Amino acid sequence: MRSIEGKNPEPRPKYIRTSVSGIWDKPSNLNNVETWANVPLIINKGHAWYTGIGTEKSKGTKLVSVSGHVKNTAVVEVPMGTTLREIVFDICGGIPGDKKLKAVHFGGAMGGSIPENLLDTPLDFDALSSLGATMGAGGMLVLDEDTSMVQMTRTLLDFLSKESCGKCVPCREGVRQMLKVMDRLCENKGRPGDIELLEDLCEVSRKASLCSLGRTAYSPVLSTLRFFREEYEASIAP
Ligand code: SF4
């Protein structure tokens, strides 16, 4: 390929061509402050002390950022294995106005929604993953009985569509098309086939996106479809 000036263009550095690579295309160790904060404690107290906290496969403690319909929004540090119910009710005081809890959305925008009847799930990587949620950065959004799960999911998709860098089509267009469907559903103008269309878009985005944003953007949609499908069905126009 030649540039319009007739010179060979400068080869682009390899690290620009890939979506997932270390700095200057070398292995790079990036950890968040929460991880680093554990290191001196493990060195000083030993691995047996650290692994004595938590569940069989998820060790130590976790910072959980609790927000939404909860009396005390807070960042709390809890041992792995603490149940979601303990975090919402025992630590954060429950739901304002004595309303019922409908769900918690765990793992940030690319996480999943867990219904009230599964709130005794322990904080554990595998347990959350089996319900379609992720540990992520420990974001926990508490949702009361008046929450529309369709509206909530639309809000998350709106955020994800703005976060998409636009480099690959399955994410850039896939999330945008999901958002269009969600807009219809939020106005109770859903069309027959919209739920299946959403599922198809989720599958394409999951399988064909370049980086983990597109590959996990489907998560809030599929998890709310799994546990709150009747709300989607009720949003289809008669
Ligand atoms: S998946 Fe989304 S965020 Fe990632 S490279 Fe593709 S367009 Fe960009």
PDB file of C-alpha atoms and ligand atoms in Angstrom:
ATOM      1  CA  MET A   1       0.000   0.000   0.000  1.00  0.00           C
ATOM      2  CA  ARG A   2       1.358   3.462  -0.895  1.00  0.00           C
ATOM      3  CA  SER A   3       0.381   6.798   0.487  1.00  0.00           C
ATOM      4  CA  ILE A   4      -0.925   9.560  -1.790  1.00  0.00           C
ATOM      5  CA  GLU A   5       2.509  11.225  -1.666  1.00  0.00           C
ATOM      6  CA  GLY A   6       3.926   8.079  -3.245  1.00  0.00           C
ATOM      7  CA  LYS A   7       5.858   7.071  -0.143  1.00  0.00           C
ATOM      8  CA  ASN A   8       5.313   3.919   1.768  1.00  0.00           C
ATOM      9  CA  PRO A   9       3.288   4.776   4.854  1.00  0.00           C
ATOM     10  CA  GLU A  10       4.947   4.320   8.218  1.00  0.00           C
ATOM     11  CA  PRO A  11       3.982   0.888   9.562  1.00  0.00           C
ATOM     12  CA  ARG A  12       1.624   1.368  12.446  1.00  0.00           C
ATOM     13  CA  PRO A  13       2.997   0.082  15.745  1.00  0.00           C
ATOM     14  CA  LYS A  14       1.565  -3.345  16.478  1.00  0.00           C
ATOM     15  CA  TYR A  15       0.103  -2.219  19.793  1.00  0.00           C
ATOM     16  CA  ILE A  16      -2.267   0.117  17.944  1.00  0.00           C
ATOM     17  CA  ARG A  17      -3.667  -2.702  15.796  1.00  0.00           C
ATOM     18  CA  THR A  18      -4.816  -4.887  18.627  1.00  0.00           C
ATOM     19  CA  SER A  19      -7.541  -4.171  21.157  1.00  0.00           C
ATOM     20  CA  VAL A  20      -5.982  -6.229  23.924  1.00  0.00           C
ATOM     21  CA  SER A  21      -2.265  -5.960  24.456  1.00  0.00           C
ATOM     22  CA  GLY A  22       0.225  -4.674  26.967  1.00  0.00           C
ATOM     23  CA  ILE A  23       1.951  -1.353  26.728  1.00  0.00           C
ATOM     24  CA  TRP A  24       4.311  -1.256  23.706  1.00  0.00           C
ATOM     25  CA  ASP A  25       3.014  -4.756  22.961  1.00  0.00           C
ATOM     26  CA  LYS A  26       4.879  -6.209  25.933  1.00  0.00           C
ATOM     27  CA  PRO A  27       3.379  -8.133  28.842  1.00  0.00           C
ATOM     28  CA  SER A  28       2.131  -5.530  31.324  1.00  0.00           C
ATOM     29  CA  ASN A  29       0.971  -5.998  34.869  1.00  0.00           C
ATOM     30  CA  LEU A  30      -2.012  -3.794  35.625  1.00  0.00           C
ATOM     31  CA  ASN A  31      -3.726  -4.218  38.970  1.00  0.00           C
ATOM     32  CA  ASN A  32      -6.118  -2.016  40.828  1.00  0.00           C
ATOM     33  CA  VAL A  33      -5.429  -0.432  44.206  1.00  0.00           C
ATOM     34  CA  GLU A  34      -7.672  -2.965  45.952  1.00  0.00           C
ATOM     35  CA  THR A  35      -5.403  -5.785  44.814  1.00  0.00           C
ATOM     36  CA  TRP A  36      -2.201  -3.966  45.762  1.00  0.00           C
ATOM     37  CA  ALA A  37      -3.632  -3.137  49.207  1.00  0.00           C
ATOM     38  CA  ASN A  38      -3.770  -6.871  49.962  1.00  0.00           C
ATOM     39  CA  VAL A  39      -0.125  -7.506  49.138  1.00  0.00           C
ATOM     40  CA  PRO A  40       1.572  -6.125  52.300  1.00  0.00           C
ATOM     41  CA  LEU A  41      -1.032  -7.853  54.486  1.00  0.00           C
ATOM     42  CA  ILE A  42      -0.384 -11.201  52.806  1.00  0.00           C
ATOM     43  CA  ILE A  43       3.379 -10.720  53.101  1.00  0.00           C
ATOM     44  CA  ASN A  44       3.155  -9.724  56.776  1.00  0.00           C
ATOM     45  CA  LYS A  45       0.514 -12.222  57.914  1.00  0.00           C
ATOM     46  CA  GLY A  46       1.153 -15.106  55.543  1.00  0.00           C
ATOM     47  CA  HIS A  47      -0.895 -16.854  52.908  1.00  0.00           C
ATOM     48  CA  ALA A  48      -2.588 -19.173  55.452  1.00  0.00           C
ATOM     49  CA  TRP A  49      -4.116 -16.151  57.167  1.00  0.00           C
ATOM     50  CA  TYR A  50      -5.377 -14.752  53.860  1.00  0.00           C
ATOM     51  CA  THR A  51      -6.729 -18.002  52.500  1.00  0.00           C
ATOM     52  CA  GLY A  52      -8.507 -18.604  55.808  1.00  0.00           C
ATOM     53  CA  ILE A  53     -10.888 -15.804  54.817  1.00  0.00           C
ATOM     54  CA  GLY A  54     -13.538 -16.389  52.167  1.00  0.00           C
ATOM     55  CA  THR A  55     -14.918 -19.384  50.300  1.00  0.00           C
ATOM     56  CA  GLU A  56     -13.148 -22.395  48.863  1.00  0.00           C
ATOM     57  CA  LYS A  57     -12.362 -20.698  45.561  1.00  0.00           C
ATOM     58  CA  SER A  58     -12.788 -16.976  46.351  1.00  0.00           C
ATOM     59  CA  LYS A  59     -10.353 -15.888  49.026  1.00  0.00           C
ATOM     60  CA  GLY A  60      -9.965 -12.761  51.099  1.00  0.00           C
ATOM     61  CA  THR A  61     -12.260  -9.786  51.328  1.00  0.00           C
ATOM     62  CA  LYS A  62     -13.991  -7.656  48.722  1.00  0.00           C
ATOM     63  CA  LEU A  63     -14.911  -3.995  48.555  1.00  0.00           C
ATOM     64  CA  VAL A  64     -18.542  -3.695  47.482  1.00  0.00           C
ATOM     65  CA  SER A  65     -19.967  -0.341  46.350  1.00  0.00           C
ATOM     66  CA  VAL A  66     -23.630  -0.442  47.351  1.00  0.00           C
ATOM     67  CA  SER A  67     -25.965   2.078  45.706  1.00  0.00           C
ATOM     68  CA  GLY A  68     -29.553   2.431  44.553  1.00  0.00           C
ATOM     69  CA  HIS A  69     -32.657   1.761  46.643  1.00  0.00           C
ATOM     70  CA  VAL A  70     -30.920   1.100  49.927  1.00  0.00           C
ATOM     71  CA  LYS A  71     -30.983   3.005  53.210  1.00  0.00           C
ATOM     72  CA  ASN A  72     -27.219   3.326  53.566  1.00  0.00           C
ATOM     73  CA  THR A  73     -25.287   3.633  50.339  1.00  0.00           C
ATOM     74  CA  ALA A  74     -21.689   2.791  51.119  1.00  0.00           C
ATOM     75  CA  VAL A  75     -18.497   1.097  50.123  1.00  0.00           C
ATOM     76  CA  VAL A  76     -18.220  -1.886  52.452  1.00  0.00           C
ATOM     77  CA  GLU A  77     -15.427  -4.405  52.874  1.00  0.00           C
ATOM     78  CA  VAL A  78     -16.775  -7.899  53.514  1.00  0.00           C
ATOM     79  CA  PRO A  79     -15.264 -11.380  53.604  1.00  0.00           C
ATOM     80  CA  MET A  80     -15.887 -13.374  50.439  1.00  0.00           C
ATOM     81  CA  GLY A  81     -18.801 -15.687  51.141  1.00  0.00           C
ATOM     82  CA  THR A  82     -20.940 -12.989  52.753  1.00  0.00           C
ATOM     83  CA  THR A  83     -24.408 -13.288  51.222  1.00  0.00           C
ATOM     84  CA  LEU A  84     -25.940 -10.540  49.121  1.00  0.00           C
ATOM     85  CA  ARG A  85     -28.829 -10.445  51.602  1.00  0.00           C
ATOM     86  CA  GLU A  86     -26.464  -9.743  54.499  1.00  0.00           C
ATOM     87  CA  ILE A  87     -24.920  -6.860  52.580  1.00  0.00           C
ATOM     88  CA  VAL A  88     -28.279  -5.274  51.685  1.00  0.00           C
ATOM     89  CA  PHE A  89     -30.145  -5.799  54.958  1.00  0.00           C
ATOM     90  CA  ASP A  90     -27.662  -6.379  57.796  1.00  0.00           C
ATOM     91  CA  ILE A  91     -24.937  -3.994  56.683  1.00  0.00           C
ATOM     92  CA  CYS A  92     -26.723  -1.375  54.573  1.00  0.00           C
ATOM     93  CA  GLY A  93     -30.027  -1.233  56.471  1.00  0.00           C
ATOM     94  CA  GLY A  94     -32.473  -2.588  53.881  1.00  0.00           C
ATOM     95  CA  ILE A  95     -34.811  -0.811  51.493  1.00  0.00           C
ATOM     96  CA  PRO A  96     -36.155   2.720  52.196  1.00  0.00           C
ATOM     97  CA  GLY A  97     -39.875   3.026  52.883  1.00  0.00           C
ATOM     98  CA  ASP A  98     -39.989  -0.642  53.829  1.00  0.00           C
ATOM     99  CA  LYS A  99     -40.509  -1.539  50.202  1.00  0.00           C
ATOM    100  CA  LYS A 100     -39.723  -5.013  48.986  1.00  0.00           C
ATOM    101  CA  LEU A 101     -36.478  -5.782  47.264  1.00  0.00           C
ATOM    102  CA  LYS A 102     -36.848  -6.827  43.638  1.00  0.00           C
ATOM    103  CA  ALA A 103     -33.262  -7.535  42.609  1.00  0.00           C
ATOM    104  CA  VAL A 104     -29.668  -6.519  42.885  1.00  0.00           C
ATOM    105  CA  HIS A 105     -27.645  -5.784  39.791  1.00  0.00           C
ATOM    106  CA  PHE A 106     -24.112  -6.944  40.507  1.00  0.00           C
ATOM    107  CA  GLY A 107     -20.895  -6.250  38.612  1.00  0.00           C
ATOM    108  CA  GLY A 108     -21.520  -2.841  37.050  1.00  0.00           C
ATOM    109  CA  ALA A 109     -22.999  -2.128  33.636  1.00  0.00           C
ATOM    110  CA  MET A 110     -21.668  -5.390  32.216  1.00  0.00           C
ATOM    111  CA  GLY A 111     -22.904  -7.397  35.192  1.00  0.00           C
ATOM    112  CA  GLY A 112     -26.165  -9.204  35.774  1.00  0.00           C
ATOM    113  CA  SER A 113     -29.362  -8.877  37.792  1.00  0.00           C
ATOM    114  CA  ILE A 114     -30.080 -11.342  40.576  1.00  0.00           C
ATOM    115  CA  PRO A 115     -33.698 -11.637  41.780  1.00  0.00           C
ATOM    116  CA  GLU A 116     -34.714 -11.433  45.438  1.00  0.00           C
ATOM    117  CA  ASN A 117     -35.315 -15.171  45.763  1.00  0.00           C
ATOM    118  CA  LEU A 118     -31.613 -15.782  45.035  1.00  0.00           C
ATOM    119  CA  LEU A 119     -30.334 -13.162  47.458  1.00  0.00           C
ATOM    120  CA  ASP A 120     -28.777 -15.765  49.736  1.00  0.00           C
ATOM    121  CA  THR A 121     -26.140 -16.269  47.069  1.00  0.00           C
ATOM    122  CA  PRO A 122     -22.673 -15.849  48.599  1.00  0.00           C
ATOM    123  CA  LEU A 123     -20.196 -13.322  47.311  1.00  0.00           C
ATOM    124  CA  ASP A 124     -18.110 -15.746  45.262  1.00  0.00           C
ATOM    125  CA  PHE A 125     -16.776 -15.546  41.702  1.00  0.00           C
ATOM    126  CA  ASP A 126     -18.308 -18.864  40.617  1.00  0.00           C
ATOM    127  CA  ALA A 127     -21.647 -18.334  42.387  1.00  0.00           C
ATOM    128  CA  LEU A 128     -22.167 -14.921  40.758  1.00  0.00           C
ATOM    129  CA  SER A 129     -21.052 -16.181  37.391  1.00  0.00           C
ATOM    130  CA  SER A 130     -23.536 -19.084  37.524  1.00  0.00           C
ATOM    131  CA  LEU A 131     -26.310 -16.474  37.795  1.00  0.00           C
ATOM    132  CA  GLY A 132     -25.039 -14.402  34.861  1.00  0.00           C
ATOM    133  CA  ALA A 133     -23.496 -11.699  37.040  1.00  0.00           C
ATOM    134  CA  THR A 134     -19.836 -10.846  37.495  1.00  0.00           C
ATOM    135  CA  MET A 135     -17.754  -9.733  40.447  1.00  0.00           C
ATOM    136  CA  GLY A 136     -16.326  -6.884  38.371  1.00  0.00           C
ATOM    137  CA  ALA A 137     -15.282  -3.991  40.554  1.00  0.00           C
ATOM    138  CA  GLY A 138     -17.872  -4.921  43.194  1.00  0.00           C
ATOM    139  CA  GLY A 139     -20.628  -2.549  42.075  1.00  0.00           C
ATOM    140  CA  MET A 140     -23.958  -3.546  43.608  1.00  0.00           C
ATOM    141  CA  LEU A 141     -27.098  -1.696  42.524  1.00  0.00           C
ATOM    142  CA  VAL A 142     -30.087  -2.381  44.782  1.00  0.00           C
ATOM    143  CA  LEU A 143     -33.493  -2.265  43.067  1.00  0.00           C
ATOM    144  CA  ASP A 144     -36.818  -2.061  44.877  1.00  0.00           C
ATOM    145  CA  GLU A 145     -40.162  -3.544  43.873  1.00  0.00           C
ATOM    146  CA  ASP A 146     -41.138  -0.496  41.789  1.00  0.00           C
ATOM    147  CA  THR A 147     -38.176  -0.800  39.438  1.00  0.00           C
ATOM    148  CA  SER A 148     -38.830  -1.573  35.789  1.00  0.00           C
ATOM    149  CA  MET A 149     -36.127  -4.047  34.855  1.00  0.00           C
ATOM    150  CA  VAL A 150     -36.599  -3.127  31.187  1.00  0.00           C
ATOM    151  CA  GLN A 151     -35.975   0.568  31.931  1.00  0.00           C
ATOM    152  CA  MET A 152     -33.016  -0.283  34.135  1.00  0.00           C
ATOM    153  CA  THR A 153     -31.466  -2.441  31.410  1.00  0.00           C
ATOM    154  CA  ARG A 154     -32.028   0.289  28.840  1.00  0.00           C
ATOM    155  CA  THR A 155     -30.126   2.739  31.054  1.00  0.00           C
ATOM    156  CA  LEU A 156     -27.177   0.348  31.264  1.00  0.00           C
ATOM    157  CA  LEU A 157     -27.174  -0.220  27.495  1.00  0.00           C
ATOM    158  CA  ASP A 158     -27.281   3.526  26.906  1.00  0.00           C
ATOM    159  CA  PHE A 159     -24.146   3.836  29.020  1.00  0.00           C
ATOM    160  CA  LEU A 160     -22.444   0.946  27.188  1.00  0.00           C
ATOM    161  CA  SER A 161     -23.278   2.379  23.758  1.00  0.00           C
ATOM    162  CA  LYS A 162     -21.508   5.581  24.792  1.00  0.00           C
ATOM    163  CA  GLU A 163     -18.538   3.623  26.152  1.00  0.00           C
ATOM    164  CA  SER A 164     -18.107   1.639  22.921  1.00  0.00           C
ATOM    165  CA  CYS A 165     -15.015   2.988  21.120  1.00  0.00           C
ATOM    166  CA  GLY A 166     -16.599   2.139  17.756  1.00  0.00           C
ATOM    167  CA  LYS A 167     -13.668   0.116  16.424  1.00  0.00           C
ATOM    168  CA  CYS A 168     -15.632  -3.043  15.647  1.00  0.00           C
ATOM    169  CA  VAL A 169     -19.089  -3.416  14.146  1.00  0.00           C
ATOM    170  CA  PRO A 170     -20.598  -6.120  16.410  1.00  0.00           C
ATOM    171  CA  CYS A 171     -20.183  -3.900  19.455  1.00  0.00           C
ATOM    172  CA  ARG A 172     -20.645  -0.457  17.916  1.00  0.00           C
ATOM    173  CA  GLU A 173     -23.750  -1.348  15.893  1.00  0.00           C
ATOM    174  CA  GLY A 174     -24.892  -4.309  17.965  1.00  0.00           C
ATOM    175  CA  VAL A 175     -25.257  -2.332  21.184  1.00  0.00           C
ATOM    176  CA  ARG A 176     -26.851   0.541  19.282  1.00  0.00           C
ATOM    177  CA  GLN A 177     -29.431  -1.801  17.743  1.00  0.00           C
ATOM    178  CA  MET A 178     -30.125  -3.356  21.140  1.00  0.00           C
ATOM    179  CA  LEU A 179     -30.718   0.124  22.478  1.00  0.00           C
ATOM    180  CA  LYS A 180     -33.232   0.856  19.703  1.00  0.00           C
ATOM    181  CA  VAL A 181     -35.194  -2.257  20.668  1.00  0.00           C
ATOM    182  CA  MET A 182     -35.020  -1.306  24.342  1.00  0.00           C
ATOM    183  CA  ASP A 183     -36.324   2.178  23.494  1.00  0.00           C
ATOM    184  CA  ARG A 184     -39.379   0.599  21.863  1.00  0.00           C
ATOM    185  CA  LEU A 185     -39.923  -1.713  24.809  1.00  0.00           C
ATOM    186  CA  CYS A 186     -39.662   1.146  27.295  1.00  0.00           C
ATOM    187  CA  GLU A 187     -42.517   2.888  25.478  1.00  0.00           C
ATOM    188  CA  ASN A 188     -44.555  -0.341  25.459  1.00  0.00           C
ATOM    189  CA  LYS A 189     -44.222  -0.323  21.677  1.00  0.00           C
ATOM    190  CA  GLY A 190     -42.226  -3.531  21.394  1.00  0.00           C
ATOM    191  CA  ARG A 191     -42.813  -5.582  18.251  1.00  0.00           C
ATOM    192  CA  PRO A 192     -43.382  -9.327  18.051  1.00  0.00           C
ATOM    193  CA  GLY A 193     -39.930 -10.844  17.622  1.00  0.00           C
ATOM    194  CA  ASP A 194     -38.127  -8.082  19.541  1.00  0.00           C
ATOM    195  CA  ILE A 195     -37.116 -10.415  22.367  1.00  0.00           C
ATOM    196  CA  GLU A 196     -35.668 -12.927  19.897  1.00  0.00           C
ATOM    197  CA  LEU A 197     -33.938 -10.056  18.071  1.00  0.00           C
ATOM    198  CA  LEU A 198     -32.353  -8.958  21.337  1.00  0.00           C
ATOM    199  CA  GLU A 199     -31.141 -12.492  21.967  1.00  0.00           C
ATOM    200  CA  ASP A 200     -29.598 -12.666  18.470  1.00  0.00           C
ATOM    201  CA  LEU A 201     -27.859  -9.309  18.896  1.00  0.00           C
ATOM    202  CA  CYS A 202     -26.503 -10.449  22.272  1.00  0.00           C
ATOM    203  CA  GLU A 203     -25.089 -13.584  20.692  1.00  0.00           C
ATOM    204  CA  VAL A 204     -23.366 -11.744  17.838  1.00  0.00           C
ATOM    205  CA  SER A 205     -21.920  -9.103  20.155  1.00  0.00           C
ATOM    206  CA  ARG A 206     -20.683 -11.786  22.555  1.00  0.00           C
ATOM    207  CA  LYS A 207     -19.032 -13.915  19.883  1.00  0.00           C
ATOM    208  CA  ALA A 208     -17.707 -11.365  17.413  1.00  0.00           C
ATOM    209  CA  SER A 209     -16.643  -8.259  19.365  1.00  0.00           C
ATOM    210  CA  LEU A 210     -13.009  -7.391  19.600  1.00  0.00           C
ATOM    211  CA  CYS A 211     -12.668  -6.685  23.301  1.00  0.00           C
ATOM    212  CA  SER A 212     -14.414  -7.499  26.527  1.00  0.00           C
ATOM    213  CA  LEU A 213     -16.719  -4.479  26.420  1.00  0.00           C
ATOM    214  CA  GLY A 214     -18.583  -5.824  23.393  1.00  0.00           C
ATOM    215  CA  ARG A 215     -18.168  -9.404  24.540  1.00  0.00           C
ATOM    216  CA  THR A 216     -19.957  -8.729  27.821  1.00  0.00           C
ATOM    217  CA  ALA A 217     -22.354  -5.925  26.865  1.00  0.00           C
ATOM    218  CA  TYR A 218     -25.024  -8.585  26.390  1.00  0.00           C
ATOM    219  CA  SER A 219     -24.902  -9.522  30.058  1.00  0.00           C
ATOM    220  CA  PRO A 220     -27.526  -7.135  31.523  1.00  0.00           C
ATOM    221  CA  VAL A 221     -29.934  -7.977  28.692  1.00  0.00           C
ATOM    222  CA  LEU A 222     -29.649 -11.749  28.943  1.00  0.00           C
ATOM    223  CA  SER A 223     -29.731 -11.781  32.726  1.00  0.00           C
ATOM    224  CA  THR A 224     -32.896  -9.670  32.915  1.00  0.00           C
ATOM    225  CA  LEU A 225     -34.420 -11.760  30.135  1.00  0.00           C
ATOM    226  CA  ARG A 226     -33.597 -14.857  32.180  1.00  0.00           C
ATOM    227  CA  PHE A 227     -35.169 -13.690  35.432  1.00  0.00           C
ATOM    228  CA  PHE A 228     -37.654 -10.987  34.388  1.00  0.00           C
ATOM    229  CA  ARG A 229     -38.756 -12.115  30.927  1.00  0.00           C
ATOM    230  CA  GLU A 230     -42.405 -11.377  31.716  1.00  0.00           C
ATOM    231  CA  GLU A 231     -41.572  -7.664  31.938  1.00  0.00           C
ATOM    232  CA  TYR A 232     -40.181  -7.763  28.395  1.00  0.00           C
ATOM    233  CA  GLU A 233     -43.207  -9.686  27.166  1.00  0.00           C
ATOM    234  CA  ALA A 234     -45.519  -7.133  28.768  1.00  0.00           C
ATOM    235  CA  SER A 235     -43.745  -4.384  26.800  1.00  0.00           C
ATOM    236  CA  ILE A 236     -44.701  -5.845  23.430  1.00  0.00           C
ATOM    237  CA  ALA A 237     -47.543  -3.838  21.898  1.00  0.00           C
ATOM    238  CA  PRO A 238     -50.752  -5.854  21.505  1.00  0.00           C
TER     239      PRO A 238
HETATM  240  S1  SF4 B   1     -15.798  -4.364  21.457  1.00  0.00           S
HETATM  241 FE1  SF4 B   1     -16.552  -2.239  21.528  1.00  0.00          FE
HETATM  242  S2  SF4 B   1     -15.121  -1.163  22.861  1.00  0.00           S
HETATM  243 FE2  SF4 B   1     -14.127  -3.093  22.216  1.00  0.00          FE
HETATM  244  S3  SF4 B   1     -12.954  -2.625  20.352  1.00  0.00           S
HETATM  245 FE3  SF4 B   1     -14.998  -3.263  19.664  1.00  0.00          FE
HETATM  246  S4  SF4 B   1     -16.171  -1.322  19.481  1.00  0.00           S
HETATM  247 FE4  SF4 B   1     -14.369  -0.904  20.756  1.00  0.00          FE
END
